[in-house]
Coordinates of C-alpha atoms in Angstrom, one line a residue:
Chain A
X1 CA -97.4 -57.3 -150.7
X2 CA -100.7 -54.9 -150.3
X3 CA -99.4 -51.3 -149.7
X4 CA -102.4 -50.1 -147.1
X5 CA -102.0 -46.5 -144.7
X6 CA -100.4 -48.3 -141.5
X7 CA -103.8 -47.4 -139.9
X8 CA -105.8 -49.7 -141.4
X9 CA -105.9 -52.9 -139.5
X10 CA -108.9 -55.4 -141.3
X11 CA -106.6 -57.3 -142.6
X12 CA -104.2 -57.9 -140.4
X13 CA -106.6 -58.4 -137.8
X14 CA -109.0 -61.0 -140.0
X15 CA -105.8 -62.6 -141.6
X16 CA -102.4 -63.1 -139.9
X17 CA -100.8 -65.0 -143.0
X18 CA -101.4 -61.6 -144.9
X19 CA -97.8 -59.2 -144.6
X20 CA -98.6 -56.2 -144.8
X21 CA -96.7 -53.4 -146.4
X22 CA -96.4 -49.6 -145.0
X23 CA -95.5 -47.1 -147.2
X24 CA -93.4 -44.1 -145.9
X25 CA -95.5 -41.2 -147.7
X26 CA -99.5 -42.6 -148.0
X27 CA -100.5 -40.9 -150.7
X28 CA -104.2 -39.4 -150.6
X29 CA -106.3 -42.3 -151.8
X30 CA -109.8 -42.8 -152.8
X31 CA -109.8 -46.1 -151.5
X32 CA -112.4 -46.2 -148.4
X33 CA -111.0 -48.3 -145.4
X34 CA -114.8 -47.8 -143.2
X35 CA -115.7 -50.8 -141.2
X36 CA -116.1 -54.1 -143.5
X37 CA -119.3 -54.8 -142.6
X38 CA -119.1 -58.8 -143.1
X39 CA -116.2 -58.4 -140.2
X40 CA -116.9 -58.6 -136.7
X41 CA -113.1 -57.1 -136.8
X42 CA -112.3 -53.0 -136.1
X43 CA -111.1 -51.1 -139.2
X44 CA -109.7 -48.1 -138.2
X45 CA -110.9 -45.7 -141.3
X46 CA -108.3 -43.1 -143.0
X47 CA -109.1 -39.5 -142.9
X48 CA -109.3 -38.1 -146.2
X49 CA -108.0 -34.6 -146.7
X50 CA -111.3 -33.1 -147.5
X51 CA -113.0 -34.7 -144.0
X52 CA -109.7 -32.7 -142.4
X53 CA -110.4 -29.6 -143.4
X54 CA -114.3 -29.7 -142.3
X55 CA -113.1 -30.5 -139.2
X56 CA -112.2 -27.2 -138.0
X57 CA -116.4 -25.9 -138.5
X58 CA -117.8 -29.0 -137.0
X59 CA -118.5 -29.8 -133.4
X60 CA -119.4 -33.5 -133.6
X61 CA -118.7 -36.2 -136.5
X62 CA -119.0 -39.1 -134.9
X63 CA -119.1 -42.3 -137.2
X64 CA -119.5 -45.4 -135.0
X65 CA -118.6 -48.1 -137.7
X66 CA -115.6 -46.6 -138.0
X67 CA -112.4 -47.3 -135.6
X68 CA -112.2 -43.1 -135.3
X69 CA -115.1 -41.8 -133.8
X70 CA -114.1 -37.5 -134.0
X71 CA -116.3 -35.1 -131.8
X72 CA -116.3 -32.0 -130.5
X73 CA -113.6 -30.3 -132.5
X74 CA -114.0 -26.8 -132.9
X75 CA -110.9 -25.0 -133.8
X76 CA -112.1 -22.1 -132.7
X77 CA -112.4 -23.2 -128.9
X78 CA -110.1 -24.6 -126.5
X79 CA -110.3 -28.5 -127.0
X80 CA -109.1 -28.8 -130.9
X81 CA -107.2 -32.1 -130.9
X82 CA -106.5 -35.0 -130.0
X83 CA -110.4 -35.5 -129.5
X84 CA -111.0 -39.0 -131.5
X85 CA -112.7 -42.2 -129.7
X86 CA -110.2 -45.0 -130.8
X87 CA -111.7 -48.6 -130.9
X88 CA -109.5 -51.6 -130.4
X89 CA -109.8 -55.0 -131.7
X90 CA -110.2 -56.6 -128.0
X91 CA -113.8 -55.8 -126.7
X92 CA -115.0 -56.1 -123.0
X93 CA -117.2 -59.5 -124.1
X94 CA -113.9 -61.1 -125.1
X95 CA -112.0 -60.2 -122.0
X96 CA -115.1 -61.3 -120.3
X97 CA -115.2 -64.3 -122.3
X98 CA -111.6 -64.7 -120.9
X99 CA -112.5 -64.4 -117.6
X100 CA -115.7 -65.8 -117.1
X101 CA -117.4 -63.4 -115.4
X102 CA -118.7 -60.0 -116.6
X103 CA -116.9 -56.6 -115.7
X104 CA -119.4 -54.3 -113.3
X105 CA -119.4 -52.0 -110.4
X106 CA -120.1 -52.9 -106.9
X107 CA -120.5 -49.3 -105.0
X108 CA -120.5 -49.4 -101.7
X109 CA -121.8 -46.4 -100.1
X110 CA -122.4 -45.1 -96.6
X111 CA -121.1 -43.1 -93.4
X112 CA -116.9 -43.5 -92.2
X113 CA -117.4 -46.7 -89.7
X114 CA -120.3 -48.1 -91.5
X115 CA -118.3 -50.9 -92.8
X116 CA -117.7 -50.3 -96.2
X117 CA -114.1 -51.2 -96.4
X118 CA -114.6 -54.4 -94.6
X119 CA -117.4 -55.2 -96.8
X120 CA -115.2 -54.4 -99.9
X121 CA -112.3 -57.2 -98.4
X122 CA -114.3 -59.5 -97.3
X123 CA -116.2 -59.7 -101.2
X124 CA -112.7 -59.6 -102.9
X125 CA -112.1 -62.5 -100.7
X126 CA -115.3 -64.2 -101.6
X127 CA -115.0 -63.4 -105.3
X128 CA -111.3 -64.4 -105.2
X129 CA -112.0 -67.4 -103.6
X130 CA -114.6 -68.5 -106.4
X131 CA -111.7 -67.4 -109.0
X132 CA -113.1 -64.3 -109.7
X133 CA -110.7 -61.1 -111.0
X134 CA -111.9 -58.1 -108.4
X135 CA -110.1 -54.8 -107.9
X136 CA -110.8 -53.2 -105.0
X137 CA -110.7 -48.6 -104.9
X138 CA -111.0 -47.8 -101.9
X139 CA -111.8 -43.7 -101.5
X140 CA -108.9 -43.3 -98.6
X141 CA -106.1 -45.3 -101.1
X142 CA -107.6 -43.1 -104.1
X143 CA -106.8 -39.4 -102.1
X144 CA -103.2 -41.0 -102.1
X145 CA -103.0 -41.2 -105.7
X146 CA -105.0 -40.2 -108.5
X147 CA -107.2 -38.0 -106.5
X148 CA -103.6 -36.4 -103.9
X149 CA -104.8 -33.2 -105.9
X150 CA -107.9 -33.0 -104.1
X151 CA -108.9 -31.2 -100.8
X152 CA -112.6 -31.0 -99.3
X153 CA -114.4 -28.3 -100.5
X154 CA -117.5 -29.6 -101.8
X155 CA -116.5 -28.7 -105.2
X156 CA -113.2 -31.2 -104.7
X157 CA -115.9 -33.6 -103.5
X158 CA -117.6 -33.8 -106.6
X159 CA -114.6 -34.1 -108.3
X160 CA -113.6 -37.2 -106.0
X161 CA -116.4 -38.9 -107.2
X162 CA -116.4 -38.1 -110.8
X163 CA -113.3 -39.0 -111.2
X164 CA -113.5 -42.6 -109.0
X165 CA -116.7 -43.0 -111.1
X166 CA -114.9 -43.0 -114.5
X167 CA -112.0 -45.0 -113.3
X168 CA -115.0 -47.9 -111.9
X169 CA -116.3 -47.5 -115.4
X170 CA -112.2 -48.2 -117.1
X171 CA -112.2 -51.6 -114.8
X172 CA -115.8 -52.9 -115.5
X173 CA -114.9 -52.2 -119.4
X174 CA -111.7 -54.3 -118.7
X175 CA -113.9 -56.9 -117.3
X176 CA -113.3 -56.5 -113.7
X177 CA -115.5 -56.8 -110.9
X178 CA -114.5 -53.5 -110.0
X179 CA -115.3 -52.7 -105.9
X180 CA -115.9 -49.2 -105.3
X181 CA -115.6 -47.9 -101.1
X182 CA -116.1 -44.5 -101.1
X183 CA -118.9 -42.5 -98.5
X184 CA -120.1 -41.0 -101.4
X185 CA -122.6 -38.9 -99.4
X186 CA -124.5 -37.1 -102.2
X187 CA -127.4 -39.0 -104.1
X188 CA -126.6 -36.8 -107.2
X189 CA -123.4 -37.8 -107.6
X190 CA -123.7 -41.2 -107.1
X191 CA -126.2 -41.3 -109.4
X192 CA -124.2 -39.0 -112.0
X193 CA -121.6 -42.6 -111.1
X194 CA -123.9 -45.1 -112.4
X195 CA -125.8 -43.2 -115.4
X196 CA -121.7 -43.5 -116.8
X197 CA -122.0 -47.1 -116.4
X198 CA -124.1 -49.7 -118.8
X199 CA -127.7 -50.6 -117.4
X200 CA -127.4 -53.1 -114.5
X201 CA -123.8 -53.0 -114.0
X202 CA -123.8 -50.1 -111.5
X203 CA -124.9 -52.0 -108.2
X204 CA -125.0 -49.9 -105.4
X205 CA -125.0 -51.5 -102.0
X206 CA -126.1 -48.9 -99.1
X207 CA -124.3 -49.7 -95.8
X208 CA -127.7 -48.4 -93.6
X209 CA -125.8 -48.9 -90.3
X210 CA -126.9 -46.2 -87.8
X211 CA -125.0 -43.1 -87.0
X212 CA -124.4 -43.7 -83.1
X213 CA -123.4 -47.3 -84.5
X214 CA -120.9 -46.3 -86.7
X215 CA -119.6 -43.0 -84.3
X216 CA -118.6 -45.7 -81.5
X217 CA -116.6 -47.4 -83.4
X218 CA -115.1 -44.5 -85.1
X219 CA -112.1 -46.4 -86.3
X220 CA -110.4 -44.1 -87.6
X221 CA -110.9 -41.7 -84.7
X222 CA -112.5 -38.7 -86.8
X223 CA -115.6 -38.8 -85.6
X224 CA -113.8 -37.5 -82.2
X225 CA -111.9 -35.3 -83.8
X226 CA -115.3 -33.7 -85.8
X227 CA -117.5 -33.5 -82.8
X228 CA -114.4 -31.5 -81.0
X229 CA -114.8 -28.9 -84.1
X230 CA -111.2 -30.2 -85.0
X231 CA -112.6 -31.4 -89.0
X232 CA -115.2 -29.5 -90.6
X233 CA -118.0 -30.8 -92.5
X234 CA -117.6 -34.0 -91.4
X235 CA -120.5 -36.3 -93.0
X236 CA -122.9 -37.4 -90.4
X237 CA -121.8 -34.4 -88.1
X238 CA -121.9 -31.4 -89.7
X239 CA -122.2 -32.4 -93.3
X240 CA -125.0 -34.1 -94.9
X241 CA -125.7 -38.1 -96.3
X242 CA -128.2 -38.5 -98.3
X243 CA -128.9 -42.2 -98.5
X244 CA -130.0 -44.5 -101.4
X245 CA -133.6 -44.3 -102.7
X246 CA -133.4 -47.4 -104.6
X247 CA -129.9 -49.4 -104.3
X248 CA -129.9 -52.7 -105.4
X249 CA -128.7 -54.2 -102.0
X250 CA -128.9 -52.8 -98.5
X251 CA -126.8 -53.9 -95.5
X252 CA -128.4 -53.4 -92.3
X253 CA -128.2 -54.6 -88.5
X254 CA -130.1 -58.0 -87.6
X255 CA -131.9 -57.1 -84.5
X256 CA -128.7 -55.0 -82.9
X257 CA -126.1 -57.3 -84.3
X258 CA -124.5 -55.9 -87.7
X259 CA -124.1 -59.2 -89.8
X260 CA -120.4 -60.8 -90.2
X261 CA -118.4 -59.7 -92.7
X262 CA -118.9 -62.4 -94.8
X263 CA -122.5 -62.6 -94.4
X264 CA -122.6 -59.2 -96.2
X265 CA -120.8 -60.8 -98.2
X266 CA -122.8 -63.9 -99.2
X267 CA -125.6 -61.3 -99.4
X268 CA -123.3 -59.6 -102.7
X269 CA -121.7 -62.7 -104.7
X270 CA -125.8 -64.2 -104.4
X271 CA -127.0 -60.8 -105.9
X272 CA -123.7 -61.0 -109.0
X273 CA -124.8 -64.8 -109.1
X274 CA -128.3 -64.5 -110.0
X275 CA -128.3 -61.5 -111.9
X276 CA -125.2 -63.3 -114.3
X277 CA -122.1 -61.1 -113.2
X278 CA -120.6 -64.4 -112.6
X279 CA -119.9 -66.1 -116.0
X280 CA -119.3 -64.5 -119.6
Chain B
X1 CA -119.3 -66.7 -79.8
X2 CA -115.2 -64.0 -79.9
X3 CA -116.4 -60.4 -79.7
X4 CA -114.1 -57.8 -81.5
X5 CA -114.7 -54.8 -83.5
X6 CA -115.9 -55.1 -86.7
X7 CA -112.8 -54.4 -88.5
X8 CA -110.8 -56.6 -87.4
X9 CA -110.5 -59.2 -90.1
X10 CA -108.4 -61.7 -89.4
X11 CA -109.8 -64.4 -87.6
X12 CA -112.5 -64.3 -90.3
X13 CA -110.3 -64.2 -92.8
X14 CA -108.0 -67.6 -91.5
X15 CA -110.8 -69.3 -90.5
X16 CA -114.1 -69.4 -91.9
X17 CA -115.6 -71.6 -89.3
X18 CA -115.2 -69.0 -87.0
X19 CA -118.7 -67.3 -86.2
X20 CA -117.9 -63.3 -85.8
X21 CA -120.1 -61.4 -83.5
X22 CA -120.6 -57.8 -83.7
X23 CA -120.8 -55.8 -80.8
X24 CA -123.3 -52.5 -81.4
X25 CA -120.4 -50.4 -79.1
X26 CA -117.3 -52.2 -79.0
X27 CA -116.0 -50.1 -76.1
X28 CA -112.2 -49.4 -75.5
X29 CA -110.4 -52.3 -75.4
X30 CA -106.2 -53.2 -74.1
X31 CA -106.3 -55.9 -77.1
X32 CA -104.2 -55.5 -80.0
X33 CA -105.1 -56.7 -83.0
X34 CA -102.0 -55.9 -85.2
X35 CA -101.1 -58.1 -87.6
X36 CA -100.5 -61.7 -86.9
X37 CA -97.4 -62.7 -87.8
X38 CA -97.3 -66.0 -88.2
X39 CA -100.6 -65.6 -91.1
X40 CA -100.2 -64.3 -94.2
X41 CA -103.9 -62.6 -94.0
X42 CA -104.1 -59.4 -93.3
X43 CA -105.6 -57.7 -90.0
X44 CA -107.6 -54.4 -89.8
X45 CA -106.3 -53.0 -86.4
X46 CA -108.5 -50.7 -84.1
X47 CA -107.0 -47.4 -83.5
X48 CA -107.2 -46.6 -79.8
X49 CA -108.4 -43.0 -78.7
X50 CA -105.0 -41.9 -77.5
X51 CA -103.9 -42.7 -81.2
X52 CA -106.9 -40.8 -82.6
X53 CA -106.1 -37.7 -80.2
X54 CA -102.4 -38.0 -81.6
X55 CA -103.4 -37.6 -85.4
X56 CA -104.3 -34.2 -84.6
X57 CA -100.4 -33.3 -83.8
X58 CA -98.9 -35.9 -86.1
X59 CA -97.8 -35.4 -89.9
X60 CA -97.2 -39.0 -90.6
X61 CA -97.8 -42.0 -88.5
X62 CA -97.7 -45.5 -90.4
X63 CA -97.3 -48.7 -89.9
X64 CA -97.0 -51.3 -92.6
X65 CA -97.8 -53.6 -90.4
X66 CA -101.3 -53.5 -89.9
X67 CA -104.0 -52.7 -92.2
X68 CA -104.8 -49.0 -91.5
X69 CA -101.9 -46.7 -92.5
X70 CA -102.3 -43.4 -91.3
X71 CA -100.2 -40.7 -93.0
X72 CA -100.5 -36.9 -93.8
X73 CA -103.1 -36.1 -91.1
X74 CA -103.1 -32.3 -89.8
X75 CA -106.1 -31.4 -88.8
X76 CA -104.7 -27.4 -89.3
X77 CA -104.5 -28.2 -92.6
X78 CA -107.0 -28.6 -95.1
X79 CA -106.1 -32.4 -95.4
X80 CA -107.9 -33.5 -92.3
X81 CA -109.9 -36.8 -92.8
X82 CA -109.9 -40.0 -95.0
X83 CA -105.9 -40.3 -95.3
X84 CA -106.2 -44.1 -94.0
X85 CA -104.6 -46.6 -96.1
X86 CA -106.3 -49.7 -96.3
X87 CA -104.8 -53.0 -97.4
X88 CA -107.3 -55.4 -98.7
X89 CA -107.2 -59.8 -98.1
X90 CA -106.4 -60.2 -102.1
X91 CA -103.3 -58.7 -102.8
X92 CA -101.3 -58.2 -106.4
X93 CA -99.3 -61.3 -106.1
X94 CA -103.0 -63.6 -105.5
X95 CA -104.6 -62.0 -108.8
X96 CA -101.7 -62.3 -110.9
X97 CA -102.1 -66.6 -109.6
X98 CA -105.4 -66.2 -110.9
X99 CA -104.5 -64.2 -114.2
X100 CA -101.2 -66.6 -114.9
X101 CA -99.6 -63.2 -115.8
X102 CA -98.0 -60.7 -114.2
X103 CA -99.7 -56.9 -114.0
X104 CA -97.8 -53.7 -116.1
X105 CA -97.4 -51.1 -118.6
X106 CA -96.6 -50.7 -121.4
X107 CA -96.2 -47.3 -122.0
X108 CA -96.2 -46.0 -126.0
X109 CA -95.3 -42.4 -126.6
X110 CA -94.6 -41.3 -129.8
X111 CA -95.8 -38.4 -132.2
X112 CA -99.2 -38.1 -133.7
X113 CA -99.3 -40.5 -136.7
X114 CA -96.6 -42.2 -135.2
X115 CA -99.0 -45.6 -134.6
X116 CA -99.0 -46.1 -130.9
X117 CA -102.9 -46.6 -131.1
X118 CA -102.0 -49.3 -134.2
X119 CA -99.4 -51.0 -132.0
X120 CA -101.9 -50.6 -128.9
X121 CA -104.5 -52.8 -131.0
X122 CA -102.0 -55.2 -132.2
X123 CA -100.3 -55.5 -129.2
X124 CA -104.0 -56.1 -127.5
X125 CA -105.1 -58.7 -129.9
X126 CA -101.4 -60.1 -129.5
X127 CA -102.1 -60.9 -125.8
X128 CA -105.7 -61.7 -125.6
X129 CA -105.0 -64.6 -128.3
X130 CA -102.5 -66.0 -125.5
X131 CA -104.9 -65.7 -123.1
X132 CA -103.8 -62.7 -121.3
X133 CA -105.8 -59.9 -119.8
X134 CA -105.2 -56.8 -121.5
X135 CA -106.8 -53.2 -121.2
X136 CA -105.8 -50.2 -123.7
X137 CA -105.9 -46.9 -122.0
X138 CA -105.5 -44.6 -124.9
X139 CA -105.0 -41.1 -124.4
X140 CA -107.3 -39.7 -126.7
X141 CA -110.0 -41.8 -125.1
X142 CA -109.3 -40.7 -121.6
X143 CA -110.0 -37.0 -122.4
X144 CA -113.7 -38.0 -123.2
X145 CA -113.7 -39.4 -119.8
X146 CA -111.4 -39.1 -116.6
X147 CA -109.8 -36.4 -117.9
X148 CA -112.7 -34.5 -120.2
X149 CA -112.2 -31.2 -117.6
X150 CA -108.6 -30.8 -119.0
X151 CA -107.5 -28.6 -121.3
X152 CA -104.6 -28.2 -123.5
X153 CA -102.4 -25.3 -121.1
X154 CA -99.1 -27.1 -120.3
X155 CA -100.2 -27.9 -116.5
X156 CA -103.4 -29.6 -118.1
X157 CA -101.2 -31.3 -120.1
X158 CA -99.2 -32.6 -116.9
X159 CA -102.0 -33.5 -114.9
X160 CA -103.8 -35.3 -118.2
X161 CA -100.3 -37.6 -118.1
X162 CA -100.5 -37.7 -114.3
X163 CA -103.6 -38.7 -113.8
X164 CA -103.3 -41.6 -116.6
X165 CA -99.9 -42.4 -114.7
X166 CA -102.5 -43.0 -111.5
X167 CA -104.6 -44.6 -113.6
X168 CA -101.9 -47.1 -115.2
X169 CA -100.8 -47.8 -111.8
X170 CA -104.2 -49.0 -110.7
X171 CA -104.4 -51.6 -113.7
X172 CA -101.3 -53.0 -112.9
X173 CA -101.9 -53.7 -109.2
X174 CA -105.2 -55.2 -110.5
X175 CA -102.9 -57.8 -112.3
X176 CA -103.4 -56.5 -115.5
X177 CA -101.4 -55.5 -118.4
X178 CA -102.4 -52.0 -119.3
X179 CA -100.8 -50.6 -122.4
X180 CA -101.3 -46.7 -122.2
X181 CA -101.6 -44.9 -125.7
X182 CA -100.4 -41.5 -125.4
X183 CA -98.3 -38.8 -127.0
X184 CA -96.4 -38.0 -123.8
X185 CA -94.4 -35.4 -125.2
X186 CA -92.5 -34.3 -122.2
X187 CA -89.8 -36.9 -120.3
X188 CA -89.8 -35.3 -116.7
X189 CA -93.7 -36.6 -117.0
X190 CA -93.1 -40.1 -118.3
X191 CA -90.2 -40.4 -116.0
X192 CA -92.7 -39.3 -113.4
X193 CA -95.8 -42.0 -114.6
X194 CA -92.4 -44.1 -113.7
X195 CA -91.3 -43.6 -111.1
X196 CA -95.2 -44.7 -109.6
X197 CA -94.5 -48.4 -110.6
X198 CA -92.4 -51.2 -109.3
X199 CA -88.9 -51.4 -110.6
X200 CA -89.5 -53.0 -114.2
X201 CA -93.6 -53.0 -114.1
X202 CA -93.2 -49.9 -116.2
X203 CA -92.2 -50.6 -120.1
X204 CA -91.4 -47.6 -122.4
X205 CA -92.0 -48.1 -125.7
X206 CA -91.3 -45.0 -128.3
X207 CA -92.2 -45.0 -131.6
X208 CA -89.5 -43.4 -133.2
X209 CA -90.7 -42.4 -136.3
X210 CA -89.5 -39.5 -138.3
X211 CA -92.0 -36.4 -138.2
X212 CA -92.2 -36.5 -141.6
X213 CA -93.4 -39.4 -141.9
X214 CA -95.9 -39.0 -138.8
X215 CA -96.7 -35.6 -141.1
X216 CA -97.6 -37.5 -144.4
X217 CA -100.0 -40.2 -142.4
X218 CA -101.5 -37.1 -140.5
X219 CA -104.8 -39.5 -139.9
X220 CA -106.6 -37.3 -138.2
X221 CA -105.7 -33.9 -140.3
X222 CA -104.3 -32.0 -137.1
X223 CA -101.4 -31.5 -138.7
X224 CA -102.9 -29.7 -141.8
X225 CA -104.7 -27.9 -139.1
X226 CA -101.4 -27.2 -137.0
X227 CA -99.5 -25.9 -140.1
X228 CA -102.4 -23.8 -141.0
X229 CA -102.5 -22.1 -137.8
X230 CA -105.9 -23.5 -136.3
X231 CA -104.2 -25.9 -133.7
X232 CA -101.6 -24.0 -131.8
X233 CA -99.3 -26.2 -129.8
X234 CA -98.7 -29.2 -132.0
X235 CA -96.6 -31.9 -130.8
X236 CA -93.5 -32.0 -133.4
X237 CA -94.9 -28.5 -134.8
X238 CA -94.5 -25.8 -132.3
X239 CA -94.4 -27.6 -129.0
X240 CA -91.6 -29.9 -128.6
X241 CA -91.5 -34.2 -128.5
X242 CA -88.3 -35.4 -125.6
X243 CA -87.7 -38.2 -126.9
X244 CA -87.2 -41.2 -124.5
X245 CA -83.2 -41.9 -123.5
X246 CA -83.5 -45.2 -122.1
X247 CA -86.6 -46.8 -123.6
X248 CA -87.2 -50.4 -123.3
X249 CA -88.3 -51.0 -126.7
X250 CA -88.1 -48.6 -129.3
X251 CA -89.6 -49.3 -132.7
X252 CA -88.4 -47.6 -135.9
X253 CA -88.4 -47.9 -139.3
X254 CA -86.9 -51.0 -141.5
X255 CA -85.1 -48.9 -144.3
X256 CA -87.4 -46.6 -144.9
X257 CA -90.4 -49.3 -144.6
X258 CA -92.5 -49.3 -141.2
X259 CA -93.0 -52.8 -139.3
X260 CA -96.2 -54.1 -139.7
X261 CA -98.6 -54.0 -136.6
X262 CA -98.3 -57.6 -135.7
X263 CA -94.1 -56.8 -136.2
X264 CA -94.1 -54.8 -133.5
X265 CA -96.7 -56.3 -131.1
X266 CA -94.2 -59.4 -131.4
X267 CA -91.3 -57.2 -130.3
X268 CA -93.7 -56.0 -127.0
X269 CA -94.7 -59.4 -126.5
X270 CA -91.2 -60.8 -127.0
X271 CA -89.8 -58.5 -124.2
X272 CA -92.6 -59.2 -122.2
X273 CA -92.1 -62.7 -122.0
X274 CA -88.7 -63.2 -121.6
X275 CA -88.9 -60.4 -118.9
X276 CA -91.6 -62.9 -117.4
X277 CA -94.7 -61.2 -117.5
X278 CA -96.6 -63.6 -119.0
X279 CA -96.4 -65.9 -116.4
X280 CA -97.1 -65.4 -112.8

């Protein structure tokens, strides 16, 4: 029986036959647990005494090959624990490899009535349909939830967004074709979305329907209740959207027909085909 | 050629030989497109005006029924637009078909040291070598992200635990098993993170393991640092750990040995199959 600091998981993760033994009182040991570099396995590394105490004057130690990546402790500030990246021994390519696909954003942006939400079913339908693992956040369902905390002040805004941006990120790590509906009028913080997000796996698809289009149908009846002065800063109406510069898909009306739902659609799965978002 | 607004769904979504058109102004119409109940689909139905004049009276005004749920909406209040639930096409039951699993949490609180992030990885590894779909949402982690504007002041602590409790949530109904890595020190919180999941989907697991022992791992030094005085507010030093009272799993020490990682995945995975999780 090896007697090993029950945070060191090489070998239990390169050999299962291999019983490991965890003593109740790891005695400091010189022994250095760092990544074995002949291992495509995580080792989570020990933290000797000595790298504790520094701890408290430095404000990042990262150590990538390592399972503990520590940054931005400063004892002296406000944030002084619990701030250690942990690595795990499942990566996003083997949960990709699982599901056959690769794990991205779909963002789809534009004005209340544009069509966002029906573009977001009918591509979880489509995606589904080709046995495809999609997750749908729509902004409306996330105010109900994570984001209940939030009001509309432009500062809760940006804090909408952030916060749906690093959740988007959370999914397309676990591999999921992650479907983002949220208005998302400002450029900046869309962008601020996809700089979080690995290059290419931010897609933002710009639902360029026009205003009077999307005010008569006013679904959700807001956009009467915003020109009566009854909502403030209403996008569109009294509150800015700044649209795309450079999104990878736009949606638009043919002629003065908006296209089907799953004709937007088609227009989406063709883009995650041929770019590879389909298989592992 | 059927004209009807754009968001209704369902024909589309029961028949995809149907051709959709898209009127530019769908004017007012006496049709009704609530949910069909003899398909399984789901239908997006139009709100008509006189409901949209309503929602400026009403405090809640769903209905399960039909794709939009409106609750919450007082336009004299500061929550005034976007609280619209949608329901999408794929729902929890058709990705779990797809994952041959069923989606939850598996909740690990413990102390510092106690080895929720070892049993995380383990327990991970565990899964994905079945071929289930996995993500570890470790609590450390999340403050570099989601939650890297809180603090460690007791409310920040309750929205950093509320917010991964949203967060959690989210995985599950995306089919997945999420296994959440986080001290949790205070019950009324995990009761709360609960309370936000079916009846079962939510699966406590403490790691009840004596401080002392927790104390002599200390991986990351912040207990050095907590007994010195740098770190004030120290789980198990001077801020308290409730432990759980009706955990699903709890894992302790063997004599005065610790299970080894793969020890106490197989407990987790154990539960989790005979509770039927890892089937759909």
């Amino acid at each position: 029986m090896i007697s090993v600091p029950y945070y060191s998981l090489n070998s239990f993760l390169t050999s299962k036959s291999t019983n490991l033994g965890f003593p109740n009182f790891p005695s400091p040991s010189p022994l250095n647990f760092r990544r074995n570099l002949t291992s495509s396995s995580t080792e989570l590394a020990p933290i000797k005494a000595n790298e504790a105490s520094r701890m408290s004057s430095l404000k990042i130690n990262s150590d990538e090959s390592s399972g503990l990546i520590r940054h931005e402790v400063s004892v002296n500030g406000r944030r002084s624990e619990n701030i250690v990246w942990h690595k795990c021994s499942v990566e996003k390519s083997d949960r990709q490899e699982l599901l056959k696909q690769k794990g991205c954003v779909v963002w789809i942006t534009g004005l209340s009535g544009s069509g966002k939400s029906t573009l977001a079913c009918a591509l979880t339908r489509g995606l589904h349909s080709r046995g495809k693992l999609t997750y749908v956040l729509d902004g409306d369902n996330v105010r109900h939830g994570l984001n209940s905390d939030l009001m509309f002040q432009p500062e809760d805004r940006v804090e909408n967004i952030r916060r749906i941006g690093e959740v988007v990120k959370l999914f397309s790590d676990a591999g999921v074709i992650c479907i983002a509906s949220v208005i998302s009028p400002y450029r900046k913080d869309r962008d601020a979305c996809r700089a979080k997000l690995p290059e290419g796996d931010f897609i933002e698809v710009f639902m360029d329907m026009p205003l009077c289009v999307c005010e008569a149908r006013d679904p959700k009846g807001l956009y009467k209740l915003a020109r009566a002065g009854k909502i403030k800063g209403f996008t569109g109406v009294d509150d800015p959207y700044e649209p795309p510069l450079n999104s990878e898909i736009v949606i638009q009306q043919e002629g003065e027909v908006c296209p089907p739902p799953e004709v937007m659609a088609e227009k989406v799965i063709s883009y995650l085909d041929a770019k590879g978002y389909l298989e592992a």
